[in-house]
Coordinates of C-alpha atoms and ligand atoms in Angstrom, one line a residue:
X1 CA 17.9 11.8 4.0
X2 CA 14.2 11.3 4.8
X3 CA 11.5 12.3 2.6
X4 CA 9.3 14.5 4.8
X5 CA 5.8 15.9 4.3
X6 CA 2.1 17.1 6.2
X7 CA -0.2 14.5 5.1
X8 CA -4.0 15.0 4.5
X9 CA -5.1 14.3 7.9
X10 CA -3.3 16.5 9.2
X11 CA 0.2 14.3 10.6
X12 CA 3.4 14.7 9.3
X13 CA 4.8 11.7 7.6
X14 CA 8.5 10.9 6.6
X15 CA 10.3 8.1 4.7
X16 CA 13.3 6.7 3.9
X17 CA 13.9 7.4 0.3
X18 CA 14.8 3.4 -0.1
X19 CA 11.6 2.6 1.5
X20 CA 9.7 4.1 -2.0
X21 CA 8.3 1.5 -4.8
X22 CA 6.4 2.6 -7.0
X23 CA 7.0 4.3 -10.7
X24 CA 5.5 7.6 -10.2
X25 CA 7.7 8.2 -6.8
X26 CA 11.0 8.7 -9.0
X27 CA 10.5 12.1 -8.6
X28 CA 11.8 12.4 -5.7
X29 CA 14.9 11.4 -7.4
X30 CA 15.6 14.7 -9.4
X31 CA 16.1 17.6 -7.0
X32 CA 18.9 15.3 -4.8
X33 CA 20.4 14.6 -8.2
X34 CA 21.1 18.4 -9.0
X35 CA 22.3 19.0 -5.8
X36 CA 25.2 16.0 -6.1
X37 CA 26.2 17.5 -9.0
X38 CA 26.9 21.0 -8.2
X39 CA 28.5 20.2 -4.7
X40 CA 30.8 18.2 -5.5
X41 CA 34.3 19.6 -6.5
X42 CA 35.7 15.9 -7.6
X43 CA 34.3 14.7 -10.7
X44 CA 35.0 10.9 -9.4
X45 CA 33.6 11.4 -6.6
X46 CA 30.3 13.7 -7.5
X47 CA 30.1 10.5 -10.2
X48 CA 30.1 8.1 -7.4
X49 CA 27.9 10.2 -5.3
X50 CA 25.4 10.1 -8.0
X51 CA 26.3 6.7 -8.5
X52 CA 25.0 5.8 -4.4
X53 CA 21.7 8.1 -5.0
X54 CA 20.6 6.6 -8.0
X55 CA 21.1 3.5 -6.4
X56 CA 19.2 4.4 -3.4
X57 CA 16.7 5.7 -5.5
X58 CA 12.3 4.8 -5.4
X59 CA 12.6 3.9 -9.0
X60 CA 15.5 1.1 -8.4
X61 CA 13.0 -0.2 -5.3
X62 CA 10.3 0.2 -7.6
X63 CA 11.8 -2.1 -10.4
X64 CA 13.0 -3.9 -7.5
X65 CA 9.2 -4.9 -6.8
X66 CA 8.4 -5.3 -9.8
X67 CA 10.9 -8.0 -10.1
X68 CA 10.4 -9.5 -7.3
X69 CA 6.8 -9.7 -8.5
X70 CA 7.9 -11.5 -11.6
X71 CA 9.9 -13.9 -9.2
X72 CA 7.4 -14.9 -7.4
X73 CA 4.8 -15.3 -10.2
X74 CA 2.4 -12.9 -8.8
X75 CA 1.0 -12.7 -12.3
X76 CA 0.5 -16.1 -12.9
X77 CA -1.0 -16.7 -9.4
X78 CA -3.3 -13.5 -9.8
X79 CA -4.4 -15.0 -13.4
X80 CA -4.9 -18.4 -11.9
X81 CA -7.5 -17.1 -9.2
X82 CA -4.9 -16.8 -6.0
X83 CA -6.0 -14.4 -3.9
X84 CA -3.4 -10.8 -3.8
X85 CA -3.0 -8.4 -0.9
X86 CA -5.5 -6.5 -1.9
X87 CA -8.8 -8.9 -1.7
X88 CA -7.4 -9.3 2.3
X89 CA -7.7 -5.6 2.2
X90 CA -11.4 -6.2 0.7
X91 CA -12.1 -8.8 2.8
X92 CA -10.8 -6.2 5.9
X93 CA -8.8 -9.4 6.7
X94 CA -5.7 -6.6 6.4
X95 CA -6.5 -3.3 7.7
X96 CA -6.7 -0.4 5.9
X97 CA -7.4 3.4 5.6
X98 CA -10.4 3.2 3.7
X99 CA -11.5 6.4 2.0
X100 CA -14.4 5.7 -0.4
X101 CA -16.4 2.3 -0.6
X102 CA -19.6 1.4 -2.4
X103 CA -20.6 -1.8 -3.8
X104 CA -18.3 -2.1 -6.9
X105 CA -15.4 0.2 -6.0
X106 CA -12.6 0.1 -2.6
X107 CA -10.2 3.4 -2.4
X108 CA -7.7 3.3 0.7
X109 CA -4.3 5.4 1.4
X110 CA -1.6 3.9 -0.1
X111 CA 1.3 2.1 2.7
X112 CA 3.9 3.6 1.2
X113 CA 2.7 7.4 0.2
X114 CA 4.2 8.9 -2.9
X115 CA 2.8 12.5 -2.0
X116 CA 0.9 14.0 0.6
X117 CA -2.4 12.0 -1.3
X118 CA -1.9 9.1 -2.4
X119 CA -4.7 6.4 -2.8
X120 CA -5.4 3.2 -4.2
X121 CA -8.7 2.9 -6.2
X122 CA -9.6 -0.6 -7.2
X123 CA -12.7 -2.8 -8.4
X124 CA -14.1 -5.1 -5.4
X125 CA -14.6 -7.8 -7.7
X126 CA -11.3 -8.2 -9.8
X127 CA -13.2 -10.7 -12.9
X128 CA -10.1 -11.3 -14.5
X129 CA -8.7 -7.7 -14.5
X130 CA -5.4 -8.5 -12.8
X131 CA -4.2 -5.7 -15.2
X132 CA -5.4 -3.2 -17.7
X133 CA -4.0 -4.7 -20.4
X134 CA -6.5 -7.5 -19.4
X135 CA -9.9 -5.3 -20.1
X136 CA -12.3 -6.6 -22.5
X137 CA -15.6 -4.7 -23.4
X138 CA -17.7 -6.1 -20.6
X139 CA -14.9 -4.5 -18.1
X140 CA -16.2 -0.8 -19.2
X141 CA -18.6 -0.2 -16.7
X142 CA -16.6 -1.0 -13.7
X143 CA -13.2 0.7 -15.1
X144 CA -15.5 3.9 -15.7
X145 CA -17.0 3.8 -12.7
X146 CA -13.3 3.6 -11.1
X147 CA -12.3 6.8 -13.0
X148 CA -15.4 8.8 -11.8
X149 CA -14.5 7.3 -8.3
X150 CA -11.2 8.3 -8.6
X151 CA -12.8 12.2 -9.5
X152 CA -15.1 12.2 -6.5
X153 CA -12.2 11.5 -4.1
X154 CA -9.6 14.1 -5.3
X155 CA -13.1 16.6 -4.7
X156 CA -13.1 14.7 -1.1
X157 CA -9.1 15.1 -0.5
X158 CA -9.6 18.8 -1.8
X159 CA -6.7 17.8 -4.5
X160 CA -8.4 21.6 -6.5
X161 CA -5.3 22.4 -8.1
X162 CA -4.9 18.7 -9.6
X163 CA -3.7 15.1 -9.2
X164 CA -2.4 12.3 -11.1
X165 CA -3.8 9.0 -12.4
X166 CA -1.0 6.0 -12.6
X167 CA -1.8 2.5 -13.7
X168 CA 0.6 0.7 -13.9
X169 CA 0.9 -2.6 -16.2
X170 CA 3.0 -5.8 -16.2
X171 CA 6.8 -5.9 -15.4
X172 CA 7.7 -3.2 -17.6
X173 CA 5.1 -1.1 -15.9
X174 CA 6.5 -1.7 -12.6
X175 CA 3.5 -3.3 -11.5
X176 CA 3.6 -5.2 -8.1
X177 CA -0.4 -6.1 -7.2
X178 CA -1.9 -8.3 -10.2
X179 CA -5.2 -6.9 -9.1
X180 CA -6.1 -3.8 -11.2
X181 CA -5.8 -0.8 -9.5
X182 CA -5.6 3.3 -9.9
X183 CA -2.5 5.5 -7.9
X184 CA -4.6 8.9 -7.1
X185 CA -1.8 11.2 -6.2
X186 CA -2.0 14.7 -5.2
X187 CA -1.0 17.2 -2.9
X188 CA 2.2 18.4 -4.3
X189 CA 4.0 19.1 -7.7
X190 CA 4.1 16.6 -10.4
X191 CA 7.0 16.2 -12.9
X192 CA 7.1 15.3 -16.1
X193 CA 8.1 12.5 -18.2
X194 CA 7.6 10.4 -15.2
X195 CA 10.0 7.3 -14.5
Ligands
AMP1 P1 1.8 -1.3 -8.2 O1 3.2 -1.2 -7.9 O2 1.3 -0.3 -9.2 O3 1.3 -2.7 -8.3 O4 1.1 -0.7 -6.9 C1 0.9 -1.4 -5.7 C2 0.7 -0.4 -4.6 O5 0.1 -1.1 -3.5 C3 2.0 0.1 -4.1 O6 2.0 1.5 -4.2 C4 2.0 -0.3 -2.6 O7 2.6 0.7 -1.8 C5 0.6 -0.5 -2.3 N1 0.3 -1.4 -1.2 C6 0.8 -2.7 -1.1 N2 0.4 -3.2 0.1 C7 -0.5 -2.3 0.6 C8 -1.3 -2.3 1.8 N3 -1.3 -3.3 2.6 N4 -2.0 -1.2 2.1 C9 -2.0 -0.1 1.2 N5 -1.3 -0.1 0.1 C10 -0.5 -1.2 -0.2

């Protein structure tokens, strides 16, 4: 069943729920779960059942990416200077819905929304941050400055009633872009522990 909701600018989006990969979208998994299990009358099949949605799930496409990621060496590449998806998206050689840009800082709407907000803040120039585990002390100007970014657009998107910051780090992490970034996502309620 399609994941369906009105985004900020006023369309309705939907996905499939396979389509999802990124950590913070396995909450989509938990609603769908309870109903499984107090459908079904057949314990085999409810198990099976849950069996197909877990499988099905954002957080298996998420690790799915992230492994994929480790496949292809995207960390190695990113630490060796190769270029990732999003300096094209810096460079505007991909498009993009860019939100906020200044000199330092890019914020755009992530491809594959995990909410009705959800945007990718990251540093223009990347000097050697391909993760946060990566930061040294010369990195805290430009990782504060993301973080007060990241404020001044959940004013913008009118996120009032809150938001969520995800960074995500490594394989473990489910990271997928060796190019450090922020998830700002809002617009709906967030569950907790996360995936
Ligand atoms: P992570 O899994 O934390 O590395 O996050 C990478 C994020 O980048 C994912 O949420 C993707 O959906 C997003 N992403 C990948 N390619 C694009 C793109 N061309 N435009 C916008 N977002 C993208």
């Amino acid at each position: 069943m399609p994941v369906t909701w009105h985004a900020g600018d006023g369309t309705t989006r939907s996905r499939k729920r396979s389509e999802g990969r990124c950590c913070p979208r396995t909450v989509f998994v938990h609603a769908p779960i309870v109903v499984v299990l107090l459908a079904g009358g057949d314990s085999s099949r409810r198990l099976s059942l849950l069996q197909a949605q877990l499988q099905a799930s954002p957080m298996a496409d998420e690790e799915a990416a992230a492994r994929a990621a480790a496949a292809h060496h995207a960390k190695q590449k990113a630490e060796a200077g190769e270029l990732t998806i999003f300096d094209k998206i810096i460079s505007k050689e991909i498009p993009s819905k860019i939100v906020y840009e200044d000199d330092d800082v890019l914020a755009f709407r992530d491809v594959s929304p995990q909410g009705p907000v959800h945007i990718i803040l990251i540093p223009k120039d990347r000097d050697g941050l391909t993760q946060l585990s990566k930061a040294e002390d010369r990195h805290e100007k430009i990782l504060g400055h993301l973080m007060v970014t990241a404020a001044k657009v959940a004013r913008q998107e009118k996120l009032d009633k809150g938001f969520r910051l995800v960074v995500n780090d490594g394989p473990d992490g489910c990271q997928s872009v060796y190019h450090i970034h922020l998830h700002l996502i809002g617009g709906r309620q967030m569950k907790w522990p996360p995936g």
